């Protein structure tokens, strides 16, 4: 009787131990992820949905809650939560590095060196590992193909040919547009004269890049300032638009991802960042959203020119973060917009 009791106890102990052990996956022990995270992002809704579907295929027991808006609104909400002591975001996924540089300076980001950064050019990785670029998004000129193809120059947009025909996203809403404003106004070929020229030429200002794409495709405004992947994605879907790369150069953002300091679900946030930067995640973004991948080992989607054929315009993220609000104030004043 005693021996039977001891045997039963040992079997029970062994069973409990086996249940508590991590699952063996691909030769390595890995605990199955379980729980939820909250993502704050400015990515287009369709792209966010596809990204999350890809992540959940790998981590089916992780719920991803999303707050999506323009970068400026995303950051405003994040800062209000921080100030109120009610932080909701675990992961931030917004337009540009200067935006996250401002949060880094305030010690609002959690450093994390993902193992995936080995395949990414260090130029696009913050030296303190508080954020990492996820793709290359350049802004150029989109046009309706039923009309005249624009000259490959920013000056076309302020020429008589483009009078009352141009649309652009607002730097007061779009993080990419705010980045473009600070970069282009510091280039000798453009400066604030370029933006005054746009105003004098009757440019229409809309909230984001999605509105620019719609108005250009409909022909309501046949020319626009737009990020390249939106134009290429629309062209691939059969929309009558195409994209021109200005020879003076194109502002390029990297849409970085970061983890919020004080994230409630830190380990799950790390897994999400790992997936975004992984080869699998980058291939998904290139295939479903026509994004230019930031990893060296992922092939760009069809329609992109070779890197050697494009002049990218980048600024110092720290400097651009310092001048951003003043640039937006001057822009609002120039166009008579409320800020």
XYZ file of N, CA and C in Angstrom, residues 101-325:
675
model
N 12.484 60.567 -31.272
C 13.633 61.211 -30.624
C 13.157 62.146 -29.516
N 12.022 62.827 -29.765
C 11.464 63.711 -28.731
C 11.063 62.909 -27.494
N 10.498 61.718 -27.694
C 10.100 60.875 -26.555
C 11.327 60.297 -25.854
N 12.342 59.971 -26.634
C 13.585 59.449 -26.051
C 14.223 60.487 -25.125
N 14.238 61.743 -25.567
C 14.841 62.805 -24.752
C 14.116 62.967 -23.419
N 12.850 62.592 -23.382
C 12.068 62.698 -22.142
C 12.051 61.372 -21.374
N 12.895 60.433 -21.798
C 13.005 59.126 -21.137
C 11.668 58.390 -21.100
N 10.961 58.413 -22.241
C 9.647 57.772 -22.315
C 9.674 56.497 -23.144
N 10.874 56.053 -23.566
C 10.985 54.837 -24.356
C 11.842 53.800 -23.642
N 11.471 52.529 -23.815
C 12.194 51.416 -23.192
C 13.268 50.898 -24.145
N 14.539 50.943 -23.782
C 15.578 50.399 -24.682
C 15.368 48.906 -24.909
N 15.504 48.494 -26.172
C 15.399 47.064 -26.495
C 16.189 46.783 -27.776
N 17.219 45.958 -27.661
C 18.022 45.569 -28.826
C 17.488 44.235 -29.341
N 16.578 44.295 -30.270
C 16.007 43.066 -30.837
C 17.100 42.262 -31.539
N 17.062 40.933 -31.447
C 18.048 40.128 -32.190
C 17.925 40.311 -33.692
N 16.817 40.861 -34.167
C 16.607 41.032 -35.611
C 17.411 42.199 -36.191
N 17.955 43.073 -35.353
C 18.646 44.252 -35.900
C 19.968 43.887 -36.571
N 20.431 42.656 -36.404
C 21.659 42.232 -37.076
C 21.543 42.333 -38.588
N 20.309 42.244 -39.105
C 20.094 42.280 -40.557
C 19.717 43.675 -41.055
N 19.850 44.682 -40.197
C 19.430 46.047 -40.546
C 20.625 46.985 -40.504
N 20.718 47.880 -41.474
C 21.796 48.867 -41.506
C 21.760 49.691 -40.209
N 22.889 49.803 -39.497
C 22.910 50.560 -38.233
C 22.436 52.007 -38.370
N 22.472 52.553 -39.594
C 21.987 53.914 -39.818
C 20.538 54.068 -39.381
N 19.783 52.967 -39.474
C 18.354 53.039 -39.195
C 17.995 52.513 -37.809
N 19.023 52.297 -36.968
C 18.802 51.804 -35.604
C 19.319 52.861 -34.626
N 18.473 53.279 -33.698
C 18.917 54.247 -32.690
C 20.110 53.683 -31.918
N 21.124 54.517 -31.709
C 22.350 54.041 -31.063
C 22.112 53.559 -29.634
N 21.038 54.027 -29.003
C 20.697 53.576 -27.652
C 19.584 52.527 -27.656
N 19.225 52.079 -28.859
C 18.233 51.010 -29.035
C 16.859 51.353 -28.451
N 16.494 52.624 -28.491
C 15.147 52.972 -28.025
C 14.125 52.898 -29.161
N 14.574 52.915 -30.409
C 13.673 52.725 -31.550
C 14.470 52.199 -32.736
N 13.745 51.541 -33.654
C 14.372 50.955 -34.841
C 13.491 51.199 -36.055
N 14.100 51.617 -37.165
C 13.350 51.802 -38.401
C 12.795 50.483 -38.900
N 11.649 50.548 -39.590
C 11.015 49.317 -40.082
C 10.880 49.268 -41.594
N 11.054 50.374 -42.272
C 10.916 50.421 -43.723
C 11.432 51.752 -44.244
N 11.558 51.885 -45.560
C 11.992 53.144 -46.162
C 10.827 53.728 -46.956
N 10.351 54.884 -46.525
C 9.208 55.526 -47.168
C 9.641 56.905 -47.658
N 9.652 57.080 -48.957
C 10.074 58.356 -49.542
C 8.868 59.117 -50.076
N 8.893 60.435 -49.942
C 7.826 61.277 -50.480
C 8.272 61.911 -51.787
N 7.426 61.794 -52.803
C 7.688 62.415 -54.105
C 6.394 62.950 -54.683
N 6.268 62.883 -56.009
C 5.098 63.451 -56.681
C 4.241 62.327 -57.263
N 2.981 62.275 -56.858
C 2.018 61.353 -57.453
C 1.222 62.132 -58.499
N 0.785 61.446 -59.552
C -0.008 62.135 -60.569
C -1.026 61.192 -61.184
N -2.084 61.804 -61.712
C -3.125 61.045 -62.403
C -2.649 60.798 -63.835
N -2.612 59.541 -64.250
C -2.023 59.184 -65.545
C -2.884 59.587 -66.737
N -4.094 60.083 -66.477
C -4.916 60.578 -67.588
C -4.518 61.990 -67.985
N -3.634 62.595 -67.202
C -3.142 63.931 -67.516
C -1.655 63.909 -67.860
N -1.031 65.076 -67.857
C 0.384 65.209 -68.209
C 1.273 64.657 -67.093
N 2.302 63.926 -67.495
C 3.281 63.459 -66.522
C 4.095 64.665 -66.040
N 4.231 64.860 -64.731
C 4.973 66.036 -64.239
C 6.474 65.912 -64.489
N 7.126 67.058 -64.577
C 8.586 67.044 -64.645
C 9.124 66.463 -63.339
N 10.251 65.761 -63.383
C 10.807 65.162 -62.145
C 11.517 66.203 -61.284
N 10.784 67.187 -60.828
C 11.344 68.268 -60.005
C 10.264 68.795 -59.076
N 10.660 69.121 -57.841
C 9.707 69.711 -56.900
C 9.140 71.023 -57.441
N 9.909 71.718 -58.255
C 9.479 73.021 -58.749
C 8.265 72.900 -59.681
N 8.025 71.706 -60.223
C 6.833 71.530 -61.061
C 5.575 71.884 -60.275
N 5.570 71.553 -58.986
C 4.370 71.773 -58.173
C 4.059 73.250 -57.961
N 5.038 74.114 -58.183
C 4.782 75.558 -58.031
C 4.832 76.262 -59.386
N 4.744 75.484 -60.463
C 4.768 76.050 -61.816
C 3.354 76.404 -62.272
N 3.217 77.245 -63.292
C 1.881 77.575 -63.824
C 1.112 76.339 -64.279
N 1.797 75.300 -64.759
C 1.120 74.081 -65.221
C 0.359 73.384 -64.096
N 0.822 73.581 -62.860
C 0.201 72.903 -61.720
C -0.704 73.827 -60.911
N -1.010 75.004 -61.448
C -1.837 75.969 -60.730
C -3.194 75.368 -60.361
N -3.533 75.410 -59.071
C -4.818 74.905 -58.550
C -5.033 73.412 -58.827
N -3.946 72.654 -59.020
C -4.070 71.222 -59.322
C -3.341 70.329 -58.315
N -2.793 70.928 -57.262
C -1.927 70.171 -56.342
C -2.611 69.981 -54.991
N -2.403 68.821 -54.394
C -2.905 68.539 -53.052
C -1.745 67.984 -52.214
N -1.751 68.290 -50.934
C -0.682 67.809 -50.052
C -1.243 67.505 -48.665
N -0.607 66.601 -47.919
C -1.049 66.322 -46.543
C -0.583 67.426 -45.595
N -1.326 67.595 -44.518
C -1.000 68.643 -43.556
C 0.089 68.199 -42.578
N 1.129 69.005 -42.399
C 2.147 68.701 -41.382
C 1.584 68.768 -39.964
N 0.396 69.358 -39.819
C -0.216 69.452 -38.496
C -0.912 68.154 -38.108
N -1.067 67.241 -39.073
C -1.713 65.941 -38.824
C -0.784 64.770 -39.140
N -0.131 64.851 -40.280
C 0.707 63.740 -40.763
C 2.150 63.888 -40.298
N 2.676 62.845 -39.663
C 4.074 62.876 -39.234
C 5.024 62.923 -40.416
N 4.686 62.211 -41.506
C 5.538 62.245 -42.695
C 5.582 63.646 -43.288
N 4.412 64.311 -43.331
C 4.363 65.660 -43.880
C 5.142 66.644 -43.003
N 5.089 66.458 -41.685
C 5.856 67.309 -40.773
C 7.356 67.096 -40.984
N 7.747 65.845 -41.186
C 9.149 65.532 -41.470
C 9.575 66.195 -42.780
N 8.740 66.064 -43.813
C 9.067 66.666 -45.107
C 9.262 68.177 -44.982
N 8.378 68.802 -44.189
C 8.452 70.259 -44.000
C 9.809 70.663 -43.434
N 10.238 69.969 -42.378
C 11.516 70.343 -41.744
C 12.713 70.035 -42.641
N 12.606 68.963 -43.431
C 13.723 68.620 -44.325
C 13.782 69.567 -45.514
N 12.650 69.753 -46.194
C 12.664 70.561 -47.423
C 12.959 72.033 -47.151
N 12.499 72.570 -46.028
C 12.776 73.981 -45.745
C 14.245 74.216 -45.400
N 15.020 73.139 -45.230
C 16.460 73.272 -44.956
C 17.309 72.854 -46.152
N 16.658 72.640 -47.288
C 17.382 72.340 -48.518
C 17.451 73.601 -49.379
N 18.611 73.839 -49.981
C 18.803 75.077 -50.745
C 17.894 75.169 -51.965
N 17.495 74.032 -52.540
C 16.651 74.074 -53.733
C 15.185 74.367 -53.406
N 14.828 74.306 -52.102
C 13.429 74.490 -51.706
C 13.293 75.630 -50.700
N 13.505 75.353 -49.427
C 13.371 76.375 -48.389
C 11.910 76.770 -48.191
N 11.700 77.818 -47.394
C 10.331 78.285 -47.166
C 9.743 78.878 -48.436
N 10.571 79.294 -49.399
C 10.065 79.822 -50.662
C 9.237 78.771 -51.396
N 9.631 77.507 -51.266
C 8.871 76.435 -51.920
C 7.463 76.358 -51.343
N 7.340 76.451 -50.018
C 6.016 76.368 -49.409
C 5.190 77.624 -49.700
N 5.857 78.790 -49.774
C 5.111 79.996 -50.182
C 4.625 79.839 -51.615
N 5.470 79.212 -52.457
C 5.075 78.961 -53.840
C 3.872 78.035 -53.929
N 3.833 77.019 -53.075
C 2.673 76.121 -53.052
C 1.410 76.884 -52.670
N 1.525 77.745 -51.683
C 0.356 78.529 -51.252
C -0.118 79.436 -52.387
N 0.821 80.132 -53.010
C 0.458 81.045 -54.099
C -0.114 80.282 -55.294
N 0.258 78.998 -55.423
C -0.221 78.201 -56.563
C -1.531 77.485 -56.258
N -2.109 77.796 -55.094
C -3.430 77.261 -54.772
C -3.447 75.827 -54.298
N -2.370 75.366 -53.640
C -2.348 73.980 -53.155
C -3.495 73.740 -52.176
N -4.092 72.557 -52.242
C -5.118 72.172 -51.278
C -4.487 71.304 -50.207
N -4.752 71.629 -48.945
C -4.174 70.886 -47.829
C -5.247 69.984 -47.235
N -4.936 68.695 -47.139
C -5.856 67.712 -46.552
C -5.178 67.069 -45.345
N -5.888 66.199 -44.637
C -5.328 65.664 -43.395
C -4.123 64.760 -43.621
N -4.310 63.676 -44.384
C -3.228 62.696 -44.485
C -2.969 62.242 -45.899
N -2.036 61.292 -46.033
C -1.652 60.785 -47.350
C -2.796 60.037 -48.038
N -3.668 59.406 -47.260
C -4.795 58.689 -47.849
C -5.709 59.617 -48.636
N -5.932 60.815 -48.117
C -6.785 61.785 -48.819
C -6.102 62.279 -50.096
N -4.781 62.443 -50.042
C -4.038 62.857 -51.244
C -4.207 61.807 -52.341
N -4.077 60.563 -51.959
C -4.196 59.463 -52.938
C -5.579 59.457 -53.576
N -6.619 59.614 -52.777
C -7.989 59.586 -53.313
C -8.236 60.744 -54.274
N -7.803 61.939 -53.905
C -8.077 63.105 -54.746
C -7.285 63.056 -56.042
N -6.090 62.488 -55.986
C -5.293 62.370 -57.210
C -5.887 61.304 -58.122
N -6.288 60.198 -57.558
C -6.862 59.102 -58.359
C -8.162 59.529 -59.032
N -8.952 60.347 -58.341
C -10.229 60.791 -58.917
C -10.030 61.884 -59.954
N -8.855 62.502 -59.970
C -8.595 63.601 -60.905
C -9.014 64.949 -60.357
N -9.598 64.955 -59.137
C -10.014 66.238 -58.552
C -8.819 67.157 -58.375
N -7.700 66.602 -57.976
C -6.412 67.304 -57.930
C -5.394 66.351 -58.569
N -5.008 66.552 -59.813
C -4.218 65.543 -60.539
C -2.773 65.393 -60.085
N -2.274 66.285 -59.211
C -0.900 66.180 -58.729
C -0.891 66.272 -57.199
N 0.054 65.554 -56.592
C 0.108 65.607 -55.139
C 1.467 65.228 -54.584
N 1.684 65.606 -53.327
C 2.858 65.157 -52.576
C 2.417 63.925 -51.793
N 3.086 62.797 -52.054
C 2.597 61.534 -51.472
C 3.768 60.592 -51.201
N 3.605 59.755 -50.199
C 4.608 58.714 -49.926
C 4.537 57.647 -51.024
N 5.696 57.102 -51.384
C 5.773 56.237 -52.567
C 4.954 54.955 -52.453
N 4.923 54.316 -51.279
C 4.235 53.030 -51.202
C 2.743 53.167 -51.435
N 2.158 54.319 -51.036
C 0.727 54.528 -51.260
C 0.439 54.625 -52.757
N 1.316 55.326 -53.478
C 1.124 55.466 -54.922
C 1.301 54.120 -55.627
N 2.329 53.373 -55.244
C 2.597 52.090 -55.898
C 1.514 51.061 -55.583
N 1.007 51.122 -54.355
C -0.062 50.201 -53.968
C -1.332 50.502 -54.767
N -1.638 51.790 -54.936
C -2.827 52.177 -55.706
C -2.661 51.796 -57.179
N -1.478 52.012 -57.717
C -1.212 51.653 -59.115
C -1.371 50.146 -59.321
N -0.857 49.379 -58.376
C -0.948 47.913 -58.452
C -2.408 47.457 -58.428
N -3.253 48.221 -57.720
C -4.670 47.869 -57.616
C -5.482 48.358 -58.804
N -4.824 49.018 -59.775
C -5.515 49.458 -60.975
C -5.924 50.909 -60.991
N -5.556 51.671 -59.979
C -5.894 53.089 -59.932
C -5.044 53.854 -60.953
N -5.602 54.892 -61.624
C -4.862 55.618 -62.669
C -3.855 56.621 -62.092
N -2.893 56.129 -61.349
C -1.871 57.003 -60.766
C -0.488 56.403 -60.995
N 0.503 57.272 -60.939
C 1.891 56.824 -60.991
C 2.723 57.781 -60.150
N 3.995 57.499 -60.021
C 4.842 58.224 -59.062
C 6.115 58.701 -59.756
N 6.512 59.932 -59.449
C 7.731 60.520 -60.014
C 8.710 60.822 -58.880
N 9.987 60.475 -59.098
C 11.033 60.729 -58.106
C 11.775 62.017 -58.471
N 11.538 63.125 -57.753
C 12.231 64.382 -58.069
C 13.756 64.220 -58.020
N 14.430 64.800 -59.002
C 15.882 64.634 -59.101
C 16.633 65.349 -57.972
N 15.994 66.362 -57.343
C 16.680 67.059 -56.247
C 16.824 66.158 -55.017
N 15.985 65.124 -54.937
C 16.010 64.220 -53.797
C 14.645 64.103 -53.150
N 14.475 63.057 -52.329
C 13.198 62.785 -51.671
C 13.406 62.623 -50.167
N 12.603 63.336 -49.361
C 12.654 63.068 -47.913
C 12.267 61.629 -47.651
N 13.002 60.954 -46.773
C 12.708 59.544 -46.494
C 12.564 59.334 -44.989
N 11.473 58.674 -44.617
C 11.247 58.320 -43.220
C 11.347 56.804 -43.074
N 11.509 56.346 -41.841
C 11.726 54.911 -41.617
C 10.619 54.265 -40.788
N 9.594 55.002 -40.466
C 8.472 54.488 -39.664
C 8.967 53.567 -38.540
N 9.640 54.127 -37.552
C 10.250 53.302 -36.501
C 9.247 52.734 -35.513
N 9.679 51.654 -34.867
C 8.876 51.014 -33.833
C 9.627 51.110 -32.510
N 8.883 51.259 -31.404
C 9.513 51.421 -30.090
C 8.588 50.872 -29.011
N 9.153 50.608 -27.854
C 8.380 50.145 -26.702
C 8.285 51.284 -25.689
N 7.081 51.507 -25.186
C 6.875 52.588 -24.221
C 7.508 52.230 -22.879
N 8.162 53.210 -22.284
C 8.688 53.021 -20.923
C 7.515 52.793 -19.978
N 7.595 51.732 -19.202
C 6.491 51.416 -18.300
C 5.408 50.576 -18.947
N 5.708 49.986 -20.118
C 4.725 49.131 -20.794
C 4.274 48.020 -19.850
N 2.967 47.802 -19.809
C 2.419 46.799 -18.890
C 2.787 45.383 -19.309
N 2.970 45.185 -20.604
C 3.239 43.846 -21.130
C 4.553 43.855 -21.908
N 5.628 44.037 -21.177
C 6.936 44.269 -21.794
C 7.388 43.098 -22.662
N 7.270 41.872 -22.167
C 7.766 40.723 -22.935
C 6.974 40.521 -24.222
N 5.667 40.723 -24.154
C 4.856 40.597 -25.370
C 5.168 41.741 -26.340
N 5.433 42.918 -25.802
C 5.812 44.048 -26.656
C 7.103 43.729 -27.400
N 8.049 43.075 -26.728
C 9.300 42.686 -27.383
C 9.039 41.687 -28.504
N 8.135 40.754 -28.269
C 7.821 39.769 -29.316
C 7.193 40.458 -30.522
N 6.361 41.474 -30.273
C 5.750 42.198 -31.392
C 6.817 42.932 -32.192
N 7.729 43.606 -31.499
C 8.823 44.316 -32.185
C 9.669 43.324 -32.983
N 9.972 42.183 -32.375
C 10.757 41.156 -33.082
C 10.062 40.736 -34.373
N 8.742 40.560 -34.314
C 8.021 40.126 -35.511
C 8.064 41.196 -36.602
N 7.858 42.456 -36.226
C 7.882 43.549 -37.219
C 9.230 43.598 -37.938
N 10.314 43.353 -37.191
C 11.662 43.459 -37.757
C 12.151 42.156 -38.385
N 11.435 41.074 -38.158
C 11.877 39.772 -38.659
C 11.771 39.694 -40.175
N 12.466 38.721 -40.742
C 12.374 38.514 -42.194
C 10.934 38.214 -42.589
N 10.259 37.408 -41.790
C 8.861 37.072 -42.048
C 7.981 38.320 -42.035
N 8.170 39.167 -41.040
C 7.366 40.389 -40.937
C 7.654 41.361 -42.055
N 8.920 41.462 -42.438
C 9.299 42.380 -43.518
C 8.779 41.887 -44.869
N 8.834 40.589 -45.090
C 8.302 40.034 -46.343
C 6.794 40.247 -46.423
N 6.125 40.118 -45.290
C 4.682 40.349 -45.247
C 4.365 41.796 -45.623
N 5.113 42.752 -45.062
C 4.879 44.167 -45.346
C 5.154 44.498 -46.812
N 6.193 43.891 -47.368
C 6.521 44.148 -48.779
C 5.466 43.560 -49.704
N 4.977 42.384 -49.348
C 4.016 41.688 -50.214
C 2.626 42.306 -50.139
N 2.171 42.631 -48.943
C 0.787 43.083 -48.783
C 0.615 44.591 -48.876
N 1.671 45.354 -48.597
C 1.503 46.807 -48.562
C 2.494 47.545 -49.450
N 3.311 46.811 -50.213
C 4.277 47.428 -51.138
C 5.291 48.311 -50.421
N 5.623 47.977 -49.179
C 6.631 48.750 -48.464
C 8.035 48.342 -48.904
N 8.928 49.326 -48.946
C 10.335 49.042 -49.180
C 10.934 48.504 -47.883
N 11.387 47.242 -47.857
C 11.885 46.653 -46.603
C 13.173 47.319 -46.119
N 13.397 47.256 -44.820
C 14.601 47.849 -44.253
C 15.675 46.792 -44.021
N 15.294 45.525 -44.078
C 16.286 44.438 -43.941
C 17.034 44.243 -45.255
N 18.283 43.892 -45.126
C 19.106 43.666 -46.321
C 18.755 42.364 -47.031
N 18.135 41.408 -46.310
C 17.895 40.096 -46.893
C 16.461 39.902 -47.391
N 15.721 41.015 -47.587
C 14.358 40.929 -48.117
C 14.289 41.705 -49.433
N 13.757 41.079 -50.470
C 13.676 41.694 -51.798
C 12.579 42.759 -51.841
N 12.874 43.967 -52.357
C 11.843 45.010 -52.468
C 10.751 44.595 -53.440
N 9.535 45.123 -53.253
C 8.444 44.797 -54.170
C 8.702 45.366 -55.566
N 7.967 44.854 -56.528
C 8.101 45.329 -57.904
C 7.682 46.796 -57.996
N 8.379 47.555 -58.828
C 8.006 48.953 -59.051
C 8.961 49.951 -58.444
N 9.845 49.496 -57.540
C 10.801 50.416 -56.932
C 12.069 50.511 -57.790
N 12.605 51.724 -57.969
C 13.896 51.828 -58.649
C 15.009 51.343 -57.731
N 16.178 51.162 -58.283
C 17.312 50.765 -57.463
C 17.718 51.918 -56.546
N 18.233 51.568 -55.376
C 18.658 52.591 -54.416
C 19.626 53.588 -55.057
N 20.500 53.083 -55.937
C 21.523 53.934 -56.543
C 20.910 54.998 -57.450
N 19.637 54.820 -57.823
C 18.971 55.764 -58.720
C 18.182 56.828 -57.957
N 18.151 56.737 -56.637
C 17.358 57.669 -55.827
C 18.283 58.457 -54.899
N 18.008 59.752 -54.796
C 18.713 60.573 -53.807
C 17.783 60.774 -52.611
N 18.136 60.162 -51.490
C 17.331 60.298 -50.282
C 17.792 61.513 -49.485
N 16.832 62.238 -48.932
C 17.127 63.389 -48.080
C 16.793 63.022 -46.642
N 17.802 62.975 -45.804
C 17.600 62.686 -44.388
C 18.204 63.816 -43.562
N 17.611 64.083 -42.450
C 18.188 65.054 -41.540
C 18.628 64.362 -40.266
N 19.283 65.121 -39.417
C 19.657 64.606 -38.101
C 18.385 64.511 -37.250
N 17.984 63.302 -36.812
C 16.726 63.164 -36.061
C 16.651 64.086 -34.844
N 17.783 64.264 -34.158
C 17.768 65.107 -32.960
C 17.491 66.563 -33.325
N 18.178 67.048 -34.374
C 17.959 68.428 -34.806
C 16.525 68.615 -35.279
N 16.041 67.683 -36.096
C 14.687 67.805 -36.635
C 13.633 67.761 -35.532
N 13.919 67.001 -34.480
C 12.967 66.952 -33.362
C 12.899 68.302 -32.644
N 14.014 69.034 -32.649
C 14.058 70.315 -31.943
C 13.350 71.433 -32.713
N 13.350 71.341 -34.052
C 12.762 72.424 -34.854
C 11.337 72.124 -35.294
N 10.866 70.941 -35.034
C 9.577 70.492 -35.591
C 8.405 71.407 -35.210
N 8.241 71.681 -33.925
C 7.080 72.469 -33.484
C 7.131 73.885 -34.038
